[in-house]
Amino acid sequence: MEYVSAPKEGSHKSRNPFLDLPKLDDREAKILYRGKTAYIVLNRYPYNAGHLMVIPYREVSDISDLSIEEQAELISLIIKAKEILQRALKPDAFNVGFNLGAAAGGSIDMHLHCHIVPRWNGDTNFMPVIGKTRVLPTSLESMWEGLRQFIN
């Protein structure tokens, strides 16, 4: 328990790329859609091709810290992101979720973000497990180009 509750090395607040992305143009940032309080962006380190994230502009670490307006738009954009992926890539299923806190797997735990990951039957292979390598069939640039066509 001492190990789990002890302060972690480097646990001080580090730079937050989610605050910088909206300052870039959409192509450079890989932003697919900008809402009033949140945006949809391609994950630069995807678990699968087409891995999107919905991120509030305001830095908050937990869903309970969002205003009612931010909550409503966040859910609306999660649905929009899923629909874009459904039309564009026709996956068999989705993983949708939040990692709340570093212990839950949140690599940028100071800024809430929701993952929308398209999944296909048989898409899990040995490379991520044994080779610690992700195999993606397309570049982020071409994926961004392709998904942009499905925004309505």
PDB file of N, CA, C and O in Angstrom, residues 49-115:
ATOM      1  N   ALA A  49      -6.732   1.496 -36.463  1.00  0.00           N
ATOM      2  CA  ALA A  49      -6.959   2.501 -37.502  1.00  0.00           C
ATOM      3  C   ALA A  49      -8.298   3.195 -37.264  1.00  0.00           C
ATOM      4  O   ALA A  49      -9.295   2.539 -36.977  1.00  0.00           O
ATOM      5  N   GLY A  50      -8.313   4.513 -37.345  1.00  0.00           N
ATOM      6  CA  GLY A  50      -9.534   5.277 -37.138  1.00  0.00           C
ATOM      7  C   GLY A  50      -9.809   5.639 -35.690  1.00  0.00           C
ATOM      8  O   GLY A  50     -10.854   6.215 -35.387  1.00  0.00           O
ATOM      9  N   HIS A  51      -8.899   5.362 -34.786  1.00  0.00           N
ATOM     10  CA  HIS A  51      -9.068   5.653 -33.352  1.00  0.00           C
ATOM     11  C   HIS A  51      -9.240   7.168 -33.159  1.00  0.00           C
ATOM     12  O   HIS A  51      -8.342   7.943 -33.427  1.00  0.00           O
ATOM     13  N   LEU A  52     -10.425   7.561 -32.707  1.00  0.00           N
ATOM     14  CA  LEU A  52     -10.737   8.967 -32.473  1.00  0.00           C
ATOM     15  C   LEU A  52     -10.794   9.266 -30.983  1.00  0.00           C
ATOM     16  O   LEU A  52     -10.954   8.356 -30.164  1.00  0.00           O
ATOM     17  N   MET A  53     -10.691  10.550 -30.654  1.00  0.00           N
ATOM     18  CA  MET A  53     -10.907  11.011 -29.286  1.00  0.00           C
ATOM     19  C   MET A  53     -11.798  12.240 -29.331  1.00  0.00           C
ATOM     20  O   MET A  53     -11.719  13.040 -30.262  1.00  0.00           O
ATOM     21  N   VAL A  54     -12.635  12.378 -28.305  1.00  0.00           N
ATOM     22  CA  VAL A  54     -13.424  13.588 -28.112  1.00  0.00           C
ATOM     23  C   VAL A  54     -12.881  14.247 -26.849  1.00  0.00           C
ATOM     24  O   VAL A  54     -12.769  13.608 -25.800  1.00  0.00           O
ATOM     25  N   ILE A  55     -12.527  15.533 -26.994  1.00  0.00           N
ATOM     26  CA  ILE A  55     -11.801  16.231 -25.928  1.00  0.00           C
ATOM     27  C   ILE A  55     -12.449  17.592 -25.675  1.00  0.00           C
ATOM     28  O   ILE A  55     -12.638  18.374 -26.616  1.00  0.00           O
ATOM     29  N   PRO A  56     -12.775  17.908 -24.417  1.00  0.00           N
ATOM     30  CA  PRO A  56     -13.253  19.265 -24.133  1.00  0.00           C
ATOM     31  C   PRO A  56     -12.100  20.259 -24.290  1.00  0.00           C
ATOM     32  O   PRO A  56     -10.937  19.915 -24.055  1.00  0.00           O
ATOM     33  N   TYR A  57     -12.418  21.466 -24.723  1.00  0.00           N
ATOM     34  CA  TYR A  57     -11.389  22.493 -24.831  1.00  0.00           C
ATOM     35  C   TYR A  57     -10.830  22.836 -23.452  1.00  0.00           C
ATOM     36  O   TYR A  57      -9.637  23.052 -23.294  1.00  0.00           O
ATOM     37  N   ARG A  58     -11.714  22.886 -22.476  1.00  0.00           N
ATOM     38  CA  ARG A  58     -11.322  23.258 -21.114  1.00  0.00           C
ATOM     39  C   ARG A  58     -10.646  22.074 -20.437  1.00  0.00           C
ATOM     40  O   ARG A  58     -11.123  20.950 -20.519  1.00  0.00           O
ATOM     41  N   GLU A  59      -9.538  22.336 -19.774  1.00  0.00           N
ATOM     42  CA  GLU A  59      -8.808  21.278 -19.073  1.00  0.00           C
ATOM     43  C   GLU A  59      -9.531  20.924 -17.773  1.00  0.00           C
ATOM     44  O   GLU A  59      -9.550  21.714 -16.825  1.00  0.00           O
ATOM     45  N   VAL A  60     -10.132  19.750 -17.777  1.00  0.00           N
ATOM     46  CA  VAL A  60     -10.737  19.167 -16.575  1.00  0.00           C
ATOM     47  C   VAL A  60     -10.301  17.705 -16.534  1.00  0.00           C
ATOM     48  O   VAL A  60     -10.087  17.084 -17.561  1.00  0.00           O
ATOM     49  N   SER A  61     -10.178  17.153 -15.343  1.00  0.00           N
ATOM     50  CA  SER A  61      -9.669  15.791 -15.227  1.00  0.00           C
ATOM     51  C   SER A  61     -10.757  14.743 -15.030  1.00  0.00           C
ATOM     52  O   SER A  61     -10.478  13.557 -15.138  1.00  0.00           O
ATOM     53  N   ASP A  62     -11.974  15.165 -14.770  1.00  0.00           N
ATOM     54  CA  ASP A  62     -13.028  14.193 -14.487  1.00  0.00           C
ATOM     55  C   ASP A  62     -14.351  14.641 -15.106  1.00  0.00           C
ATOM     56  O   ASP A  62     -14.609  15.847 -15.205  1.00  0.00           O
ATOM     57  N   ILE A  63     -15.167  13.679 -15.488  1.00  0.00           N
ATOM     58  CA  ILE A  63     -16.453  14.010 -16.106  1.00  0.00           C
ATOM     59  C   ILE A  63     -17.346  14.826 -15.174  1.00  0.00           C
ATOM     60  O   ILE A  63     -18.137  15.633 -15.643  1.00  0.00           O
ATOM     61  N   SER A  64     -17.191  14.659 -13.878  1.00  0.00           N
ATOM     62  CA  SER A  64     -18.022  15.426 -12.937  1.00  0.00           C
ATOM     63  C   SER A  64     -17.608  16.896 -12.878  1.00  0.00           C
ATOM     64  O   SER A  64     -18.336  17.717 -12.321  1.00  0.00           O
ATOM     65  N   ASP A  65     -16.459  17.247 -13.451  1.00  0.00           N
ATOM     66  CA  ASP A  65     -16.005  18.638 -13.484  1.00  0.00           C
ATOM     67  C   ASP A  65     -16.558  19.415 -14.678  1.00  0.00           C
ATOM     68  O   ASP A  65     -16.354  20.626 -14.766  1.00  0.00           O
ATOM     69  N   LEU A  66     -17.243  18.736 -15.594  1.00  0.00           N
ATOM     70  CA  LEU A  66     -17.800  19.393 -16.773  1.00  0.00           C
ATOM     71  C   LEU A  66     -19.086  20.131 -16.441  1.00  0.00           C
ATOM     72  O   LEU A  66     -19.885  19.673 -15.614  1.00  0.00           O
ATOM     73  N   SER A  67     -19.308  21.252 -17.116  1.00  0.00           N
ATOM     74  CA  SER A  67     -20.596  21.947 -16.987  1.00  0.00           C
ATOM     75  C   SER A  67     -21.666  21.115 -17.701  1.00  0.00           C
ATOM     76  O   SER A  67     -21.346  20.201 -18.475  1.00  0.00           O
ATOM     77  N   ILE A  68     -22.902  21.428 -17.468  1.00  0.00           N
ATOM     78  CA  ILE A  68     -24.005  20.724 -18.135  1.00  0.00           C
ATOM     79  C   ILE A  68     -23.882  20.868 -19.654  1.00  0.00           C
ATOM     80  O   ILE A  68     -24.066  19.903 -20.398  1.00  0.00           O
ATOM     81  N   GLU A  69     -23.542  22.060 -20.116  1.00  0.00           N
ATOM     82  CA  GLU A  69     -23.363  22.297 -21.556  1.00  0.00           C
ATOM     83  C   GLU A  69     -22.222  21.438 -22.108  1.00  0.00           C
ATOM     84  O   GLU A  69     -22.347  20.825 -23.170  1.00  0.00           O
ATOM     85  N   GLU A  70     -21.103  21.364 -21.385  1.00  0.00           N
ATOM     86  CA  GLU A  70     -19.970  20.547 -21.828  1.00  0.00           C
ATOM     87  C   GLU A  70     -20.327  19.061 -21.833  1.00  0.00           C
ATOM     88  O   GLU A  70     -19.951  18.337 -22.753  1.00  0.00           O
ATOM     89  N   GLN A  71     -21.068  18.612 -20.820  1.00  0.00           N
ATOM     90  CA  GLN A  71     -21.498  17.208 -20.768  1.00  0.00           C
ATOM     91  C   GLN A  71     -22.340  16.858 -21.984  1.00  0.00           C
ATOM     92  O   GLN A  71     -22.115  15.827 -22.632  1.00  0.00           O
ATOM     93  N   ALA A  72     -23.299  17.723 -22.288  1.00  0.00           N
ATOM     94  CA  ALA A  72     -24.205  17.466 -23.405  1.00  0.00           C
ATOM     95  C   ALA A  72     -23.443  17.409 -24.727  1.00  0.00           C
ATOM     96  O   ALA A  72     -23.661  16.508 -25.543  1.00  0.00           O
ATOM     97  N   GLU A  73     -22.558  18.374 -24.945  1.00  0.00           N
ATOM     98  CA  GLU A  73     -21.824  18.366 -26.209  1.00  0.00           C
ATOM     99  C   GLU A  73     -20.839  17.208 -26.271  1.00  0.00           C
ATOM    100  O   GLU A  73     -20.657  16.605 -27.326  1.00  0.00           O
ATOM    101  N   LEU A  74     -20.201  16.870 -25.172  1.00  0.00           N
ATOM    102  CA  LEU A  74     -19.256  15.753 -25.174  1.00  0.00           C
ATOM    103  C   LEU A  74     -19.962  14.471 -25.613  1.00  0.00           C
ATOM    104  O   LEU A  74     -19.484  13.763 -26.499  1.00  0.00           O
ATOM    105  N   ILE A  75     -21.115  14.178 -25.038  1.00  0.00           N
ATOM    106  CA  ILE A  75     -21.862  12.973 -25.418  1.00  0.00           C
ATOM    107  C   ILE A  75     -22.304  13.064 -26.876  1.00  0.00           C
ATOM    108  O   ILE A  75     -22.199  12.094 -27.629  1.00  0.00           O
ATOM    109  N   SER A  76     -22.760  14.236 -27.294  1.00  0.00           N
ATOM    110  CA  SER A  76     -23.183  14.423 -28.681  1.00  0.00           C
ATOM    111  C   SER A  76     -22.030  14.167 -29.652  1.00  0.00           C
ATOM    112  O   SER A  76     -22.211  13.518 -30.696  1.00  0.00           O
ATOM    113  N   LEU A  77     -20.826  14.635 -29.312  1.00  0.00           N
ATOM    114  CA  LEU A  77     -19.676  14.441 -30.191  1.00  0.00           C
ATOM    115  C   LEU A  77     -19.157  13.009 -30.158  1.00  0.00           C
ATOM    116  O   LEU A  77     -18.622  12.522 -31.155  1.00  0.00           O
ATOM    117  N   ILE A  78     -19.314  12.326 -29.040  1.00  0.00           N
ATOM    118  CA  ILE A  78     -18.960  10.900 -28.983  1.00  0.00           C
ATOM    119  C   ILE A  78     -19.838  10.141 -29.976  1.00  0.00           C
ATOM    120  O   ILE A  78     -19.350   9.313 -30.752  1.00  0.00           O
ATOM    121  N   ILE A  79     -21.126  10.444 -29.966  1.00  0.00           N
ATOM    122  CA  ILE A  79     -22.055   9.799 -30.901  1.00  0.00           C
ATOM    123  C   ILE A  79     -21.698  10.174 -32.333  1.00  0.00           C
ATOM    124  O   ILE A  79     -21.668   9.317 -33.226  1.00  0.00           O
ATOM    125  N   LYS A  80     -21.392  11.446 -32.573  1.00  0.00           N
ATOM    126  CA  LYS A  80     -21.015  11.905 -33.923  1.00  0.00           C
ATOM    127  C   LYS A  80     -19.756  11.175 -34.393  1.00  0.00           C
ATOM    128  O   LYS A  80     -19.687  10.712 -35.539  1.00  0.00           O
ATOM    129  N   ALA A  81     -18.758  11.051 -33.537  1.00  0.00           N
ATOM    130  CA  ALA A  81     -17.517  10.360 -33.898  1.00  0.00           C
ATOM    131  C   ALA A  81     -17.796   8.902 -34.254  1.00  0.00           C
ATOM    132  O   ALA A  81     -17.277   8.380 -35.251  1.00  0.00           O
ATOM    133  N   LYS A  82     -18.623   8.247 -33.466  1.00  0.00           N
ATOM    134  CA  LYS A  82     -18.980   6.851 -33.735  1.00  0.00           C
ATOM    135  C   LYS A  82     -19.700   6.741 -35.081  1.00  0.00           C
ATOM    136  O   LYS A  82     -19.415   5.843 -35.869  1.00  0.00           O
ATOM    137  N   GLU A  83     -20.609   7.667 -35.361  1.00  0.00           N
ATOM    138  CA  GLU A  83     -21.342   7.628 -36.633  1.00  0.00           C
ATOM    139  C   GLU A  83     -20.418   7.882 -37.825  1.00  0.00           C
ATOM    140  O   GLU A  83     -20.579   7.253 -38.877  1.00  0.00           O
ATOM    141  N   ILE A  84     -19.450   8.782 -37.684  1.00  0.00           N
ATOM    142  CA  ILE A  84     -18.475   9.031 -38.754  1.00  0.00           C
ATOM    143  C   ILE A  84     -17.716   7.740 -39.053  1.00  0.00           C
ATOM    144  O   ILE A  84     -17.577   7.332 -40.206  1.00  0.00           O
ATOM    145  N   LEU A  85     -17.234   7.090 -38.000  1.00  0.00           N
ATOM    146  CA  LEU A  85     -16.484   5.843 -38.176  1.00  0.00           C
ATOM    147  C   LEU A  85     -17.357   4.748 -38.766  1.00  0.00           C
ATOM    148  O   LEU A  85     -16.903   3.969 -39.612  1.00  0.00           O
ATOM    149  N   GLN A  86     -18.617   4.691 -38.332  1.00  0.00           N
ATOM    150  CA  GLN A  86     -19.526   3.661 -38.849  1.00  0.00           C
ATOM    151  C   GLN A  86     -19.724   3.830 -40.355  1.00  0.00           C
ATOM    152  O   GLN A  86     -19.638   2.868 -41.108  1.00  0.00           O
ATOM    153  N   ARG A  87     -19.977   5.065 -40.794  1.00  0.00           N
ATOM    154  CA  ARG A  87     -20.187   5.312 -42.219  1.00  0.00           C
ATOM    155  C   ARG A  87     -18.905   5.127 -43.027  1.00  0.00           C
ATOM    156  O   ARG A  87     -18.930   4.580 -44.125  1.00  0.00           O
ATOM    157  N   ALA A  88     -17.785   5.588 -42.490  1.00  0.00           N
ATOM    158  CA  ALA A  88     -16.535   5.578 -43.252  1.00  0.00           C
ATOM    159  C   ALA A  88     -15.853   4.214 -43.278  1.00  0.00           C
ATOM    160  O   ALA A  88     -15.346   3.800 -44.319  1.00  0.00           O
ATOM    161  N   LEU A  89     -15.827   3.528 -42.139  1.00  0.00           N
ATOM    162  CA  LEU A  89     -15.018   2.319 -42.024  1.00  0.00           C
ATOM    163  C   LEU A  89     -15.823   1.034 -41.846  1.00  0.00           C
ATOM    164  O   LEU A  89     -15.260  -0.051 -41.982  1.00  0.00           O
ATOM    165  N   LYS A  90     -17.103   1.183 -41.506  1.00  0.00           N
ATOM    166  CA  LYS A  90     -17.989   0.024 -41.308  1.00  0.00           C
ATOM    167  C   LYS A  90     -17.383  -1.049 -40.390  1.00  0.00           C
ATOM    168  O   LYS A  90     -17.300  -2.213 -40.749  1.00  0.00           O
ATOM    169  N   PRO A  91     -16.957  -0.645 -39.177  1.00  0.00           N
ATOM    170  CA  PRO A  91     -16.404  -1.635 -38.250  1.00  0.00           C
ATOM    171  C   PRO A  91     -17.498  -2.563 -37.720  1.00  0.00           C
ATOM    172  O   PRO A  91     -18.689  -2.270 -37.816  1.00  0.00           O
ATOM    173  N   ASP A  92     -17.073  -3.686 -37.153  1.00  0.00           N
ATOM    174  CA  ASP A  92     -18.007  -4.641 -36.556  1.00  0.00           C
ATOM    175  C   ASP A  92     -18.458  -4.220 -35.168  1.00  0.00           C
ATOM    176  O   ASP A  92     -19.514  -4.644 -34.699  1.00  0.00           O
ATOM    177  N   ALA A  93     -17.651  -3.403 -34.486  1.00  0.00           N
ATOM    178  CA  ALA A  93     -17.953  -2.996 -33.110  1.00  0.00           C
ATOM    179  C   ALA A  93     -17.097  -1.783 -32.747  1.00  0.00           C
ATOM    180  O   ALA A  93     -16.310  -1.303 -33.569  1.00  0.00           O
ATOM    181  N   PHE A  94     -17.254  -1.308 -31.516  1.00  0.00           N
ATOM    182  CA  PHE A  94     -16.495  -0.161 -31.012  1.00  0.00           C
ATOM    183  C   PHE A  94     -16.092  -0.386 -29.564  1.00  0.00           C
ATOM    184  O   PHE A  94     -16.834  -1.015 -28.811  1.00  0.00           O
ATOM    185  N   ASN A  95     -14.941   0.166 -29.194  1.00  0.00           N
ATOM    186  CA  ASN A  95     -14.600   0.389 -27.793  1.00  0.00           C
ATOM    187  C   ASN A  95     -14.765   1.886 -27.594  1.00  0.00           C
ATOM    188  O   ASN A  95     -14.181   2.677 -28.338  1.00  0.00           O
ATOM    189  N   VAL A  96     -15.553   2.280 -26.586  1.00  0.00           N
ATOM    190  CA  VAL A  96     -15.773   3.689 -26.282  1.00  0.00           C
ATOM    191  C   VAL A  96     -15.558   3.853 -24.792  1.00  0.00           C
ATOM    192  O   VAL A  96     -16.170   3.123 -23.999  1.00  0.00           O
ATOM    193  N   GLY A  97     -14.689   4.789 -24.399  1.00  0.00           N
ATOM    194  CA  GLY A  97     -14.510   4.960 -22.968  1.00  0.00           C
ATOM    195  C   GLY A  97     -13.484   5.986 -22.551  1.00  0.00           C
ATOM    196  O   GLY A  97     -12.751   6.540 -23.358  1.00  0.00           O
ATOM    197  N   PHE A  98     -13.473   6.194 -21.230  1.00  0.00           N
ATOM    198  CA  PHE A  98     -12.595   7.149 -20.562  1.00  0.00           C
ATOM    199  C   PHE A  98     -11.633   6.381 -19.658  1.00  0.00           C
ATOM    200  O   PHE A  98     -12.026   5.387 -19.045  1.00  0.00           O
ATOM    201  N   ASN A  99     -10.411   6.852 -19.533  1.00  0.00           N
ATOM    202  CA  ASN A  99      -9.475   6.390 -18.517  1.00  0.00           C
ATOM    203  C   ASN A  99      -9.371   7.539 -17.515  1.00  0.00           C
ATOM    204  O   ASN A  99      -8.720   8.541 -17.803  1.00  0.00           O
ATOM    205  N   LEU A 100     -10.042   7.420 -16.389  1.00  0.00           N
ATOM    206  CA  LEU A 100     -10.068   8.503 -15.405  1.00  0.00           C
ATOM    207  C   LEU A 100      -8.967   8.283 -14.380  1.00  0.00           C
ATOM    208  O   LEU A 100      -9.100   7.474 -13.471  1.00  0.00           O
ATOM    209  N   GLY A 101      -7.864   9.006 -14.555  1.00  0.00           N
ATOM    210  CA  GLY A 101      -6.713   8.894 -13.670  1.00  0.00           C
ATOM    211  C   GLY A 101      -5.608   8.054 -14.275  1.00  0.00           C
ATOM    212  O   GLY A 101      -5.844   7.181 -15.105  1.00  0.00           O
ATOM    213  N   ALA A 102      -4.386   8.318 -13.830  1.00  0.00           N
ATOM    214  CA  ALA A 102      -3.208   7.626 -14.361  1.00  0.00           C
ATOM    215  C   ALA A 102      -3.270   6.125 -14.103  1.00  0.00           C
ATOM    216  O   ALA A 102      -2.908   5.329 -14.959  1.00  0.00           O
ATOM    217  N   ALA A 103      -3.743   5.714 -12.938  1.00  0.00           N
ATOM    218  CA  ALA A 103      -3.806   4.289 -12.604  1.00  0.00           C
ATOM    219  C   ALA A 103      -4.779   3.539 -13.503  1.00  0.00           C
ATOM    220  O   ALA A 103      -4.661   2.330 -13.687  1.00  0.00           O
ATOM    221  N   ALA A 104      -5.721   4.258 -14.097  1.00  0.00           N
ATOM    222  CA  ALA A 104      -6.691   3.641 -15.006  1.00  0.00           C
ATOM    223  C   ALA A 104      -6.156   3.565 -16.436  1.00  0.00           C
ATOM    224  O   ALA A 104      -6.834   3.059 -17.320  1.00  0.00           O
ATOM    225  N   GLY A 105      -4.969   4.083 -16.653  1.00  0.00           N
ATOM    226  CA  GLY A 105      -4.375   4.050 -17.990  1.00  0.00           C
ATOM    227  C   GLY A 105      -4.384   5.398 -18.683  1.00  0.00           C
ATOM    228  O   GLY A 105      -4.007   5.489 -19.842  1.00  0.00           O
ATOM    229  N   GLY A 106      -4.813   6.433 -17.983  1.00  0.00           N
ATOM    230  CA  GLY A 106      -4.850   7.760 -18.587  1.00  0.00           C
ATOM    231  C   GLY A 106      -3.459   8.335 -18.747  1.00  0.00           C
ATOM    232  O   GLY A 106      -2.829   8.709 -17.766  1.00  0.00           O
ATOM    233  N   SER A 107      -2.966   8.399 -19.992  1.00  0.00           N
ATOM    234  CA  SER A 107      -1.619   8.919 -20.223  1.00  0.00           C
ATOM    235  C   SER A 107      -1.576  10.434 -20.056  1.00  0.00           C
ATOM    236  O   SER A 107      -0.537  10.990 -19.732  1.00  0.00           O
ATOM    237  N   ILE A 108      -2.687  11.104 -20.298  1.00  0.00           N
ATOM    238  CA  ILE A 108      -2.794  12.550 -20.056  1.00  0.00           C
ATOM    239  C   ILE A 108      -3.969  12.713 -19.101  1.00  0.00           C
ATOM    240  O   ILE A 108      -5.071  13.098 -19.484  1.00  0.00           O
ATOM    241  N   ASP A 109      -3.726  12.376 -17.852  1.00  0.00           N
ATOM    242  CA  ASP A 109      -4.814  12.261 -16.883  1.00  0.00           C
ATOM    243  C   ASP A 109      -5.349  13.602 -16.397  1.00  0.00           C
ATOM    244  O   ASP A 109      -6.431  13.639 -15.817  1.00  0.00           O
ATOM    245  N   MET A 110      -4.635  14.704 -16.661  1.00  0.00           N
ATOM    246  CA  MET A 110      -5.131  16.000 -16.213  1.00  0.00           C
ATOM    247  C   MET A 110      -6.195  16.580 -17.159  1.00  0.00           C
ATOM    248  O   MET A 110      -6.830  17.559 -16.842  1.00  0.00           O
ATOM    249  N   HIS A 111      -6.393  15.925 -18.327  1.00  0.00           N
ATOM    250  CA  HIS A 111      -7.351  16.449 -19.301  1.00  0.00           C
ATOM    251  C   HIS A 111      -8.225  15.312 -19.811  1.00  0.00           C
ATOM    252  O   HIS A 111      -7.767  14.444 -20.551  1.00  0.00           O
ATOM    253  N   LEU A 112      -9.461  15.340 -19.406  1.00  0.00           N
ATOM    254  CA  LEU A 112     -10.451  14.333 -19.788  1.00  0.00           C
ATOM    255  C   LEU A 112     -10.509  14.155 -21.299  1.00  0.00           C
ATOM    256  O   LEU A 112     -10.450  15.134 -22.043  1.00  0.00           O
ATOM    257  N   HIS A 113     -10.594  12.912 -21.741  1.00  0.00           N
ATOM    258  CA  HIS A 113     -10.798  12.628 -23.163  1.00  0.00           C
ATOM    259  C   HIS A 113     -11.431  11.249 -23.292  1.00  0.00           C
ATOM    260  O   HIS A 113     -11.181  10.357 -22.496  1.00  0.00           O
ATOM    261  N   CYS A 114     -12.287  11.112 -24.297  1.00  0.00           N
ATOM    262  CA  CYS A 114     -12.986   9.859 -24.542  1.00  0.00           C
ATOM    263  C   CYS A 114     -12.433   9.224 -25.811  1.00  0.00           C
ATOM    264  O   CYS A 114     -12.305   9.882 -26.839  1.00  0.00           O
ATOM    265  N   HIS A 115     -12.123   7.935 -25.719  1.00  0.00           N
ATOM    266  CA  HIS A 115     -11.622   7.174 -26.863  1.00  0.00           C
ATOM    267  C   HIS A 115     -12.781   6.503 -27.588  1.00  0.00           C
ATOM    268  O   HIS A 115     -13.658   5.918 -26.942  1.00  0.00           O
TER     269      HIS A 115
END
